[in-house]
Amino acid sequence: MSELVNIAELFGKNVFNESVMRERLPKSVFKKLKQTIEDGTELDPSIADVVAHAMKDWAIERGATHYTHWFQPLTGITAEKHDSFISVPGHDGKIIMEFSGKELIKGESDASSFPSGGLRATFEARGYTAWDCTSPAFLREDAIGVTLCIPTAFCSYKGEALDQKTPLLRSMQAIDTQALRILRLFGNTNSKRVVPSVGPEQEYFLVDREKYLKRKDLIYTGRTLFGAMPPKGQELDDHYYGVIRERIGSFMNEVNRELWKLGVTAKTQHNEVAPAQHELAPIYTQANLAVDHNQMIMETLKKVAGRHGLTCLLHEKPFAGVNGSGKHNNWSLVTDDGINMMNPGDTPHENVQFLLVLACILKAVDVHADLLRESASDVGNDYRLGGNEAPPAIISVFLGDQLEDVIDQLCNTGEATHSKQGGTLKTGVATLPDLDQDVTDRNRTSPFAFTNNKFEFRMVGSSDSIASSNVVLNTIVAEAFKEAADILEKAEDFDVAVHDLVKTLFTEHRRIVFNGNGYSKSWLKEAERRGLPNITCMVEAIPALTTEKAVKLFETFHVFTRAELKSRAEVEYEAYAKVINIEARSMTNIAGKQIIPAVIRYTTRLADSIGKITGVCPEADFSVQKELLLETSDLLSEMKTALAELIDLSENCKTIVDAKERALACHSQVVPAMERLRRPADILERIVDKDLWPFPSYGDLLFEV
């Protein structure tokens, strides 16, 4: 039995949150800091020393010895440098514990050691971390001890964004300004701020750590580069929502407690579709905090897994042939006084404000589908998107029957006079209650689906930061709001103008709406007919960052400069080529040093057995053994040829200087060569004796947890 947990007492225990600040800060200081957090006003530097002193005392009382500026560079993970609170010893030889406002507000890091896409050269090292007071400081407890973590933005000496947080905060300012313009048009003078609300669902795999350590591909790349499917996969659908095993339950229990202490509202947990796959989902919160919390979730999953003899795999496709892992990004817009701008109400055809918001979002997604697709691009997602319940690579919007019917009415007749209503679901069992039926079904094949009062962007990869997707969503919708507000603020008759604008936007952008099966081959043809882009891989997606359309969008709202966009494209090209190069080298290493020697041992054993039996029984029929020997030898020869080819191609790609050209070559040449090497190896795994195969199989990893 696990120990009893009082969530109310545990939650936020390690967070320097509002209640702690109210208790420890002077009223005037607390008021100024709260105003900065809630209203987005500039931080008053004069209060920094007071806040830093209170933060230090609180942290030290809880055992903290060090503090760190915790930031999110373009590496895909977080970064930190630890400094102790120790200052110069006093005359009596006793140490002094200090933490100043300057140390709280600003830190310094070697910017040239992080990906910068050319913004920072090796000799231009200075970079700054700046305190983000809208995301509370927290204490992390682990083998290092207790560390005060201060969420910060990270920028270069010249002010260019080198992280995920800075553009996110910029985009939140943009959507806030433009959304308020929309609200004011409808007479709302009470709401002072609009904040994107986000709830990311995190999928992940758990495997036994001892088995993981025997798989060099998992260690180096996070995914299996070789592996034959076991006799059973996920075809019985028996793992999804199945009873959670005790070993996994113990892990989940500790993960929850760790996250609750950090103020992360971990709420939902369950087995996912694939064996050994699981999901954790928090409650929605403002986008900036949601991004930070999701990073904490990923770090906590990996850290706690190790304590339980497990390894957490966050790769989008750790196992070929079974479901990959994503991160569904649920996104909506909420005012400071609790109004959800995406709530259609019971009669959406009468909710003109909602219809305008919806029309603007459809326009934003249609116009900038390439950017939204790019925001969910990473190397691992190339293996995931398009199959096994992952959304297809084509961006479309699912609205459901009710809203599509309202759009049809507006576009076809000029008026929407009714909204479809949900019925009553009768189970046919007398003892079960009748249930209110939702107006529309859900569509798991849609990459961007409306789900009652929010949009669910299902493309984001499980290992990726959700920051990029939310930066794009915030900015493209801000643009659509701005263009709508520019028209409506000048209108002589607002009611007529808004009606006409909503109808126009729905008519012009309804091509992006698709409620059908996104996996069907017919949708590929239909999407092409509609003119929707089908961007199938990361290297095809990256150019969307630097189009004139994208530059104009991001510069207009001060989210990215042209130079920052160019640098991010460069970082992504480099990242793609580096990851593929690591995968190729891992494959050649495993194939050459593990698989081929194992197959040779098997063929030697097989040949020896034929020779020994021949000596005893010369007239015996060896057709089966000989067929196996010939088949294995042919596959071994195929594998050796593919191995040599992969080595040559990967070495040639490394000589290409231009990052984009190198990434394109990796995609078009190295990736197919990796598949050619894998094919015979996976067939051989089904033939060679298990005791000779050099590492754990899919069955060992997926079903022995």
XYZ file of C-alpha atoms in Angstrom:
705
model
C 0.000 0.000 0.000
C 1.242 3.461 -0.848
C 1.264 6.198 1.754
C -1.700 8.536 1.974
C -1.262 11.837 0.146
C -2.966 15.095 1.068
C -2.948 16.896 -2.272
C -4.187 20.175 -0.782
C -1.191 20.326 1.577
C 1.271 19.084 -1.032
C 0.236 21.248 -3.969
C 2.539 24.193 -4.617
C 4.703 23.327 -1.601
C 7.865 24.106 -3.556
C 6.606 27.147 -5.437
C 7.226 30.805 -4.631
C 3.612 31.512 -5.539
C 1.189 34.308 -4.787
C 0.288 33.105 -1.299
C 3.987 32.892 -0.337
C 4.673 36.337 -1.784
C 1.698 37.840 0.016
C 2.964 36.397 3.282
C 6.628 37.374 2.889
C 6.656 40.616 0.911
C 5.731 44.104 2.155
C 2.268 45.046 0.937
C 3.536 47.768 -1.391
C 6.090 45.454 -2.994
C 3.586 42.638 -3.344
C 1.099 44.996 -4.973
C 3.641 46.221 -7.541
C 4.813 42.708 -8.383
C 1.245 41.420 -8.676
C 0.382 44.293 -10.992
C 3.317 43.395 -13.214
C 2.243 39.749 -13.348
C -1.466 40.368 -13.944
C -1.416 43.484 -16.131
C 1.768 42.835 -18.062
C 3.293 46.133 -16.954
C 7.028 46.683 -16.735
C 8.777 45.399 -13.624
C 9.850 48.080 -11.169
C 13.596 47.436 -10.568
C 13.383 49.113 -7.157
C 11.505 46.135 -5.694
C 13.946 43.495 -6.971
C 16.180 43.470 -3.873
C 13.212 43.011 -1.550
C 11.800 40.160 -3.650
C 15.220 38.502 -3.952
C 15.794 38.644 -0.192
C 12.384 37.102 0.543
C 12.878 34.446 -2.132
C 16.297 33.533 -0.732
C 15.051 33.222 2.851
C 12.123 31.074 1.757
C 14.387 28.803 -0.297
C 17.054 28.427 2.393
C 14.433 27.558 5.006
C 13.511 24.637 2.761
C 17.082 23.441 2.404
C 18.170 25.228 -0.766
C 21.900 25.798 -1.174
C 22.002 27.018 -4.797
C 19.954 29.036 -7.244
C 19.844 28.874 -11.018
C 18.386 30.824 -13.893
C 16.299 28.104 -15.574
C 15.844 28.753 -19.291
C 14.892 27.063 -22.543
C 17.498 27.450 -25.306
C 17.013 26.051 -28.801
C 18.332 22.627 -27.807
C 14.930 21.118 -27.057
C 15.691 20.848 -23.347
C 16.185 23.273 -20.472
C 19.500 24.749 -19.325
C 20.811 25.881 -15.960
C 23.954 27.026 -14.169
C 23.997 26.663 -10.382
C 25.401 29.296 -8.000
C 25.380 28.903 -4.248
C 23.997 31.579 -1.953
C 27.410 31.783 -0.272
C 29.007 35.222 -0.352
C 32.368 36.462 0.982
C 32.909 35.163 4.550
C 32.639 37.736 7.315
C 35.500 38.756 9.658
C 34.466 36.019 12.064
C 34.986 33.386 9.376
C 31.295 32.557 9.100
C 29.714 32.553 5.656
C 27.141 35.097 4.559
C 24.160 33.949 2.485
C 23.199 36.584 -0.078
C 21.013 36.911 -3.138
C 20.581 40.360 -4.675
C 17.934 41.876 -6.893
C 20.515 42.137 -9.653
C 21.207 38.397 -9.416
C 17.478 37.721 -9.528
C 16.741 39.899 -12.534
C 19.758 39.197 -14.721
C 22.178 36.358 -15.300
C 24.849 35.763 -17.888
C 25.602 32.743 -20.029
C 27.891 31.820 -22.907
C 25.478 32.436 -25.769
C 27.808 31.076 -28.439
C 27.716 27.612 -26.849
C 23.993 27.269 -27.576
C 22.365 26.987 -31.018
C 22.035 30.482 -32.482
C 21.911 29.974 -36.239
C 24.697 32.443 -36.827
C 23.464 35.173 -34.456
C 26.401 34.475 -32.154
C 29.924 33.610 -33.294
C 32.395 31.801 -31.030
C 34.116 35.053 -30.158
C 30.738 36.713 -29.393
C 29.932 34.803 -26.262
C 27.896 37.118 -24.066
C 24.247 36.287 -23.519
C 21.750 37.251 -20.832
C 19.023 35.507 -18.869
C 16.203 37.761 -17.670
C 13.758 36.912 -14.874
C 10.238 36.091 -16.078
C 8.187 37.041 -13.046
C 4.977 35.758 -14.674
C 6.238 32.204 -14.101
C 6.907 31.609 -10.392
C 10.251 30.415 -9.052
C 10.289 26.876 -7.696
C 12.455 24.480 -5.699
C 13.729 21.305 -7.270
C 14.648 18.423 -4.965
C 16.923 15.710 -6.308
C 20.305 14.062 -5.735
C 22.035 17.432 -6.166
C 20.110 18.809 -3.220
C 17.542 21.588 -3.192
C 17.923 24.217 -5.911
C 15.976 27.447 -6.368
C 14.991 27.563 -10.049
C 14.128 30.974 -11.496
C 12.358 30.825 -14.891
C 14.078 33.220 -17.277
C 14.203 34.345 -20.874
C 17.481 34.018 -22.778
C 18.755 36.531 -25.312
C 22.004 37.570 -26.952
C 24.157 40.592 -26.139
C 22.303 42.454 -28.895
C 18.867 41.418 -27.672
C 18.037 38.665 -30.181
C 15.885 35.848 -28.814
C 17.899 32.650 -28.359
C 15.204 30.696 -26.555
C 11.606 29.491 -26.596
C 10.243 31.825 -23.913
C 11.067 35.250 -25.359
C 9.051 34.899 -28.593
C 6.247 33.235 -26.653
C 5.929 36.227 -24.333
C 6.041 38.548 -27.347
C 3.272 36.590 -29.073
C 1.143 36.676 -25.923
C 1.399 40.461 -25.909
C 0.327 40.525 -29.563
C -2.761 38.343 -29.109
C -3.713 40.245 -25.953
C -3.721 43.607 -27.762
C -5.670 42.423 -30.800
C -8.170 40.241 -28.907
C -9.080 43.184 -26.683
C -9.877 45.179 -29.824
C -12.359 42.466 -30.819
C -13.954 42.476 -27.356
C -14.252 46.263 -27.331
C -16.123 46.128 -30.659
C -18.807 44.070 -28.934
C -19.065 46.468 -26.008
C -16.907 44.632 -23.494
C -15.161 47.302 -21.424
C -14.560 45.172 -18.332
C -11.963 42.696 -19.554
C -8.476 44.131 -19.250
C -6.426 41.262 -20.618
C -6.741 38.221 -22.879
C -4.430 35.292 -22.230
C -3.938 32.143 -24.337
C -4.883 29.169 -22.174
C -3.076 25.921 -22.943
C -3.328 22.331 -21.754
C -0.795 19.951 -23.309
C -1.390 16.185 -23.064
C 1.942 14.380 -22.753
C 2.374 10.888 -24.195
C 5.389 8.728 -23.363
C 6.739 5.157 -23.255
C 8.236 3.332 -20.272
C 10.712 0.478 -20.701
C 12.794 -1.527 -18.261
C 16.084 0.287 -17.688
C 18.264 -2.835 -17.781
C 16.885 -3.700 -21.208
C 17.191 -0.081 -22.339
C 20.900 -0.067 -21.473
C 21.404 -3.022 -23.825
C 19.997 -1.035 -26.756
C 22.614 1.396 -28.075
C 20.074 2.855 -30.503
C 17.777 3.887 -27.660
C 20.691 5.322 -25.705
C 22.076 7.396 -28.593
C 18.917 8.365 -30.493
C 15.888 7.761 -28.265
C 14.343 5.371 -30.800
C 14.904 1.817 -31.997
C 16.777 1.816 -35.307
C 16.306 -1.949 -35.665
C 13.529 -4.200 -34.452
C 11.088 -6.788 -35.734
C 7.486 -6.651 -34.597
C 6.616 -9.184 -31.871
C 3.803 -11.728 -32.348
C 1.486 -9.349 -30.534
C 1.415 -5.602 -30.924
C -1.493 -3.261 -30.217
C -4.019 -4.957 -32.496
C -6.211 -6.195 -29.639
C -6.600 -2.653 -28.232
C -6.257 -4.184 -24.776
C -3.680 -1.743 -23.416
C -5.664 1.461 -24.016
C -7.286 2.524 -20.724
C -6.334 -0.886 -19.322
C -5.606 -1.539 -15.667
C -2.352 0.182 -14.735
C 0.286 -2.276 -13.558
C 1.591 -1.804 -10.034
C 5.139 -0.999 -11.135
C 3.817 1.701 -13.480
C 1.314 2.863 -10.876
C 4.098 3.333 -8.343
C 5.979 5.428 -10.896
C 2.886 7.521 -11.691
C 2.207 8.045 -7.992
C 5.657 9.545 -7.443
C 5.452 11.613 -10.637
C 2.174 13.120 -9.443
C 3.577 14.007 -6.030
C 6.700 15.580 -7.539
C 4.621 17.642 -9.975
C 2.042 18.705 -7.400
C 4.836 20.052 -5.195
C 5.942 22.124 -8.201
C 2.449 23.519 -8.688
C 1.832 21.485 -11.843
C -1.820 20.432 -11.989
C -1.246 16.830 -13.091
C -4.792 15.538 -13.436
C -5.269 12.693 -15.920
C -3.206 9.520 -16.294
C -3.893 6.363 -18.278
C -2.457 3.658 -20.489
C -2.250 4.749 -24.113
C -2.924 2.626 -27.200
C 0.505 1.065 -27.692
C 1.886 -1.415 -25.164
C 4.170 0.348 -22.654
C 2.729 3.726 -23.709
C 1.043 6.128 -21.272
C -0.310 9.664 -21.028
C -0.320 12.465 -18.462
C -2.420 15.599 -18.825
C -2.550 18.745 -16.647
C -5.318 21.287 -16.204
C -5.205 24.289 -18.540
C -3.222 27.355 -17.578
C -1.816 30.435 -19.296
C 0.464 29.600 -22.219
C 3.719 30.790 -20.661
C 3.185 28.750 -17.514
C 1.938 25.774 -19.540
C 5.182 25.729 -21.531
C 7.273 25.838 -18.350
C 5.137 23.164 -16.712
C 5.420 20.877 -19.713
C 9.209 21.099 -19.511
C 8.955 20.222 -15.809
C 6.700 17.275 -16.673
C 9.184 15.865 -19.197
C 12.101 16.302 -16.794
C 10.146 14.732 -13.936
C 9.039 11.751 -16.042
C 12.646 10.978 -16.948
C 14.003 11.567 -13.444
C 11.400 9.514 -11.600
C 11.565 6.676 -14.141
C 15.201 6.101 -13.204
C 14.260 5.715 -9.530
C 11.913 2.877 -10.466
C 14.320 0.956 -12.677
C 12.599 2.343 -15.767
C 13.496 4.643 -18.635
C 11.028 7.147 -20.056
C 11.116 7.448 -23.846
C 9.818 10.780 -25.141
C 10.748 10.187 -28.783
C 7.850 10.563 -31.218
C 8.365 7.089 -32.708
C 10.501 4.869 -30.477
C 9.068 1.685 -32.030
C 8.213 1.162 -35.692
C 4.843 -0.441 -36.302
C 3.078 0.784 -33.163
C 1.620 4.138 -32.185
C 3.963 7.053 -31.826
C 3.732 9.662 -29.087
C 2.440 13.195 -29.469
C 1.556 16.145 -27.344
C -1.956 17.452 -27.970
C -1.851 21.219 -27.533
C -5.281 22.402 -26.356
C -5.503 26.152 -26.995
C -8.110 28.794 -26.204
C -8.343 32.508 -25.369
C -9.573 33.560 -21.922
C -10.031 37.021 -20.429
C -8.838 38.061 -17.000
C -12.471 38.032 -15.838
C -13.117 34.476 -17.020
C -14.644 34.825 -20.491
C -13.642 32.101 -22.953
C -13.704 33.696 -26.392
C -14.100 30.240 -27.962
C -17.251 29.296 -26.102
C -20.017 29.026 -28.746
C -22.860 28.836 -26.250
C -25.988 26.780 -26.824
C -26.933 28.679 -29.981
C -23.727 29.536 -31.832
C -25.635 30.846 -34.850
C -26.727 33.762 -32.633
C -23.328 34.290 -31.010
C -21.858 36.821 -33.428
C -18.719 37.454 -31.377
C -17.927 33.733 -31.371
C -18.587 33.452 -35.097
C -16.171 36.318 -35.776
C -13.505 34.721 -33.574
C -14.044 31.381 -35.320
C -13.900 32.964 -38.773
C -10.646 34.734 -37.883
C -9.102 31.497 -36.634
C -10.072 29.665 -39.824
C -8.508 32.464 -41.843
C -5.333 32.376 -39.746
C -4.928 28.606 -40.100
C -5.702 28.668 -43.826
C -3.348 31.538 -44.662
C -0.531 30.239 -42.467
C -0.999 26.465 -42.670
C 2.649 26.118 -43.664
C 3.818 27.947 -40.524
C 1.562 25.912 -38.254
C 2.854 22.707 -39.848
C 6.431 23.920 -39.381
C 5.833 24.693 -35.715
C 5.249 20.986 -35.067
C 8.230 19.823 -37.100
C 11.072 17.909 -35.569
C 13.051 14.899 -36.734
C 11.118 12.406 -34.644
C 7.779 13.683 -35.887
C 8.731 12.752 -39.448
C 8.418 9.106 -38.400
C 5.103 9.696 -36.603
C 2.839 12.001 -38.608
C 0.398 10.392 -40.979
C -0.302 7.034 -39.377
C -1.113 4.981 -36.273
C -3.571 7.584 -34.973
C -1.190 10.505 -35.478
C -2.729 13.321 -37.532
C -1.847 13.574 -41.220
C 0.714 16.080 -42.465
C -1.999 18.152 -44.169
C -3.360 20.951 -41.986
C -7.151 20.994 -41.827
C -9.716 22.071 -39.231
C -12.413 19.862 -37.744
C -15.440 21.842 -36.545
C -18.118 19.188 -36.177
C -21.617 18.991 -37.600
C -23.112 21.883 -35.656
C -20.610 24.562 -36.616
C -20.182 23.316 -40.171
C -23.953 23.544 -40.576
C -23.922 27.150 -39.298
C -21.168 28.009 -41.800
C -23.104 26.345 -44.611
C -26.193 28.396 -43.749
C -24.225 31.653 -43.751
C -22.379 30.915 -46.987
C -25.371 29.506 -48.874
C -28.215 31.775 -47.742
C -26.482 34.704 -46.056
C -28.181 33.964 -42.752
C -27.807 31.358 -40.007
C -31.200 30.733 -38.440
C -30.609 27.687 -36.268
C -28.000 25.468 -34.615
C -28.145 21.696 -34.455
C -28.673 20.453 -30.931
C -27.501 17.287 -29.229
C -30.036 14.620 -28.460
C -30.389 12.078 -25.688
C -28.286 8.949 -25.741
C -30.328 5.915 -24.726
C -28.226 2.937 -23.680
C -31.060 0.434 -23.743
C -30.356 -0.580 -20.149
C -33.087 0.338 -17.669
C -30.732 0.883 -14.748
C -28.437 3.249 -16.671
C -29.350 6.932 -16.954
C -30.062 8.557 -20.294
C -27.151 10.792 -21.259
C -27.047 14.181 -22.908
C -25.448 13.592 -26.276
C -22.848 16.054 -27.557
C -23.794 17.965 -30.667
C -20.900 16.528 -32.606
C -18.516 13.603 -32.585
C -14.728 13.803 -32.108
C -12.262 13.328 -34.950
C -8.923 11.793 -33.983
C -7.570 12.160 -37.520
C -7.811 15.937 -37.540
C -4.634 17.909 -36.809
C -6.575 20.987 -35.624
C -9.913 20.126 -34.076
C -12.502 22.258 -32.301
C -13.561 20.512 -29.098
C -16.442 22.436 -27.499
C -14.576 25.569 -26.315
C -10.989 25.163 -27.521
C -8.885 23.968 -30.400
C -6.748 20.869 -30.081
C -3.572 20.999 -32.171
C -2.608 17.321 -32.289
C 0.546 17.541 -34.398
C 3.067 18.540 -31.735
C 5.694 15.869 -31.058
C 6.054 14.284 -27.624
C 9.657 15.430 -27.100
C 9.191 18.907 -28.523
C 8.546 22.158 -26.677
C 4.984 23.409 -27.090
C 6.320 26.966 -27.247
C 6.793 27.083 -31.030
C 3.245 25.978 -31.800
C 1.757 28.485 -29.389
C 3.945 31.285 -30.735
C 2.553 30.605 -34.204
C -1.057 30.190 -33.030
C -0.953 33.401 -31.016
C 0.628 35.430 -33.803
C -1.402 34.243 -36.790
C -4.661 34.742 -34.893
C -3.475 38.165 -33.701
C -2.991 39.084 -37.357
C -6.484 37.900 -38.290
C -7.982 39.804 -35.322
C -6.083 42.945 -36.306
C -7.295 42.820 -39.895
C -10.876 42.258 -38.738
C -10.692 45.065 -36.161
C -9.195 47.455 -38.736
C -12.284 46.926 -40.905
C -14.932 46.909 -38.195
C -13.645 49.915 -36.241
C -14.242 52.051 -39.353
C -17.673 50.618 -40.121
C -20.675 52.989 -40.101
C -23.077 50.139 -39.334
C -21.278 47.624 -37.139
C -23.987 44.936 -37.210
C -24.094 44.858 -41.000
C -20.317 45.043 -41.293
C -19.621 42.201 -38.875
C -22.243 40.000 -40.548
C -20.734 40.628 -43.971
C -17.189 40.085 -42.708
C -18.050 36.786 -41.018
C -19.761 35.539 -44.181
C -16.819 36.641 -46.338
C -14.228 34.973 -44.111
C -16.163 31.703 -43.945
C -16.657 31.708 -47.711
C -12.996 32.430 -48.468
C -11.515 29.999 -45.976
C -14.000 27.140 -45.631
C -11.627 25.005 -47.746
C -9.597 24.443 -44.569
C -12.602 22.793 -42.856
C -12.683 18.998 -43.123
C -14.721 16.749 -40.857
C -13.928 13.445 -42.579
C -11.275 10.755 -42.283
C -7.863 12.401 -42.470
C -6.204 9.009 -43.016
C -8.081 8.183 -46.207
C -6.354 8.262 -49.585
C -9.296 10.203 -50.965
C -8.483 13.066 -48.560
C -5.033 13.414 -50.109
C -6.633 13.977 -53.488
C -9.322 16.254 -52.076
C -6.779 18.348 -50.158
C -4.735 18.747 -53.329
C -7.863 19.830 -55.200
C -8.544 22.419 -52.490
C -4.993 23.721 -52.743
C -3.983 22.769 -49.201
C -0.255 22.191 -48.694
C 0.941 18.648 -47.982
C 4.294 19.113 -46.230
C 5.492 15.610 -45.497
C 8.773 16.178 -43.646
C 10.722 18.622 -41.512
C 13.132 19.795 -44.219
C 10.182 20.692 -46.455
C 8.555 22.586 -43.595
C 11.479 24.773 -42.480
C 11.366 27.231 -45.457
C 7.989 28.477 -44.146
C 9.911 30.383 -41.455
C 11.656 32.716 -43.873
C 9.035 33.499 -46.515
C 8.195 37.170 -46.984
C 4.721 36.356 -45.661
C 6.185 34.981 -42.433
C 8.694 37.807 -42.023
C 5.955 40.411 -42.433
C 3.722 38.590 -39.945
C 6.288 38.242 -37.190
C 7.902 41.646 -37.637
C 4.519 43.390 -37.597
C 3.812 41.993 -34.144
C 7.428 42.222 -32.914
C 7.621 38.465 -32.274
C 10.634 37.730 -34.484
C 12.919 39.852 -36.602
C 14.009 38.712 -40.037
C 17.424 37.843 -38.581
C 15.859 35.776 -35.780
C 13.709 33.849 -38.253
C 16.678 33.165 -40.495
C 18.695 31.983 -37.505
C 15.938 29.610 -36.369
C 15.706 28.091 -39.807
C 19.470 27.581 -39.748
C 19.255 25.973 -36.291
C 16.576 23.560 -37.490
C 18.481 22.564 -40.641
C 21.562 21.920 -38.531
C 19.572 19.978 -35.936
C 18.008 17.775 -38.609
C 21.351 16.931 -40.215
C 22.986 16.267 -36.849
C 20.221 13.946 -35.651
C 20.204 11.958 -38.896
C 24.006 11.755 -38.758
C 23.844 10.398 -35.189
C 21.199 7.868 -36.225
C 23.249 6.761 -39.244
C 26.435 6.356 -37.201
C 24.504 4.462 -34.536
C 23.080 2.120 -37.173
C 26.467 1.431 -38.734
C 27.967 0.813 -35.301
C 25.195 -1.557 -34.218
C 25.056 -3.349 -37.559
C 28.810 -3.761 -37.868
C 29.671 -4.608 -34.266
C 26.570 -6.390 -33.019
C 24.134 -7.685 -35.637
C 26.499 -8.922 -38.363
C 28.769 -10.766 -35.871
C 25.669 -12.350 -34.303
C 24.391 -13.500 -37.705
C 27.826 -14.904 -38.574
C 27.775 -16.891 -35.337
C 24.332 -18.198 -36.270
C 25.350 -19.214 -39.794
C 28.506 -20.821 -38.404
C 26.408 -22.791 -35.918
C 24.035 -23.787 -38.713
C 26.862 -24.835 -41.035
C 28.564 -26.761 -38.239
C 25.352 -28.638 -37.515
C 25.056 -29.622 -41.171
C 28.659 -30.828 -41.169
C 28.270 -32.828 -37.977
C 25.054 -34.517 -39.085
C 26.563 -35.278 -42.499
C 29.395 -37.131 -40.772
C 26.930 -39.303 -38.893
C 24.199 -39.599 -41.519
C 25.500 -38.756 -45.018
C 22.195 -39.530 -46.721
C 20.072 -37.203 -44.515
C 17.930 -34.485 -46.150
C 19.392 -31.071 -45.262
C 17.056 -28.988 -47.426
C 15.633 -26.984 -44.494
C 19.037 -26.239 -42.975
C 20.490 -25.376 -46.367
C 17.577 -23.077 -47.201
C 18.005 -21.320 -43.882
C 21.728 -21.003 -44.467
C 21.271 -19.638 -47.974
C 18.502 -17.227 -46.896
C 20.558 -15.973 -43.971
C 23.668 -15.603 -46.124
C 21.737 -13.649 -48.765
C 20.291 -11.318 -46.126
C 23.720 -10.927 -44.558
C 25.157 -9.993 -47.949
C 22.324 -7.487 -48.493
C 22.969 -6.033 -45.085
C 26.719 -5.706 -45.707
C 26.074 -3.885 -48.996
C 23.549 -1.550 -47.351
C 25.963 -0.898 -44.501
C 28.748 0.157 -46.862
C 26.333 2.383 -48.777
C 25.084 4.076 -45.604
C 28.631 4.768 -44.430
C 29.532 6.365 -47.772
C 26.387 8.495 -47.978
C 26.571 9.736 -44.403
C 30.248 10.637 -44.800
C 29.501 12.508 -48.028
C 26.696 14.474 -46.349
C 29.046 15.619 -43.608
C 31.227 17.347 -46.218
C 28.353 19.586 -47.396
C 28.940 23.043 -45.924
C 25.536 24.660 -46.421
C 23.183 23.623 -43.585
C 20.072 23.485 -45.766
C 21.750 21.449 -48.498
C 23.185 19.087 -45.884
C 19.750 18.564 -44.324
C 18.169 17.944 -47.736
C 20.865 15.406 -48.584
C 20.358 13.654 -45.253
C 16.635 13.416 -45.920
C 16.804 12.299 -49.540
C 19.865 10.022 -49.340
C 20.758 8.964 -45.792
C 17.249 8.257 -44.465
C 16.374 5.879 -47.352
C 19.770 4.194 -46.929
C 18.982 3.649 -43.244
C 15.732 1.932 -44.240
C 17.624 -0.290 -46.687
C 19.967 -1.372 -43.898
C 17.139 -1.986 -41.462
C 15.076 -4.210 -43.771
C 17.368 -7.265 -43.881
C 18.337 -6.839 -40.220
C 14.712 -7.028 -39.072
C 14.124 -10.148 -41.168
C 17.240 -11.719 -39.700
C 15.978 -11.046 -36.176
C 13.057 -13.376 -36.930
C 15.445 -16.096 -38.086
C 18.439 -15.981 -35.745
C 18.289 -17.790 -32.389
C 17.153 -15.455 -29.632
C 20.125 -16.390 -27.466
C 22.425 -15.125 -30.227
C 20.579 -11.874 -30.985
C 22.678 -9.097 -29.404
C 20.011 -6.941 -27.761
C 16.441 -7.080 -26.356
C 13.630 -7.408 -28.875
C 10.475 -5.330 -29.250
C 8.608 -7.998 -27.308
C 11.110 -7.749 -24.444
C 10.839 -3.956 -24.315
C 7.099 -3.532 -24.812
C 5.708 -6.400 -22.775
C 8.248 -6.943 -19.990
C 7.847 -3.721 -18.039
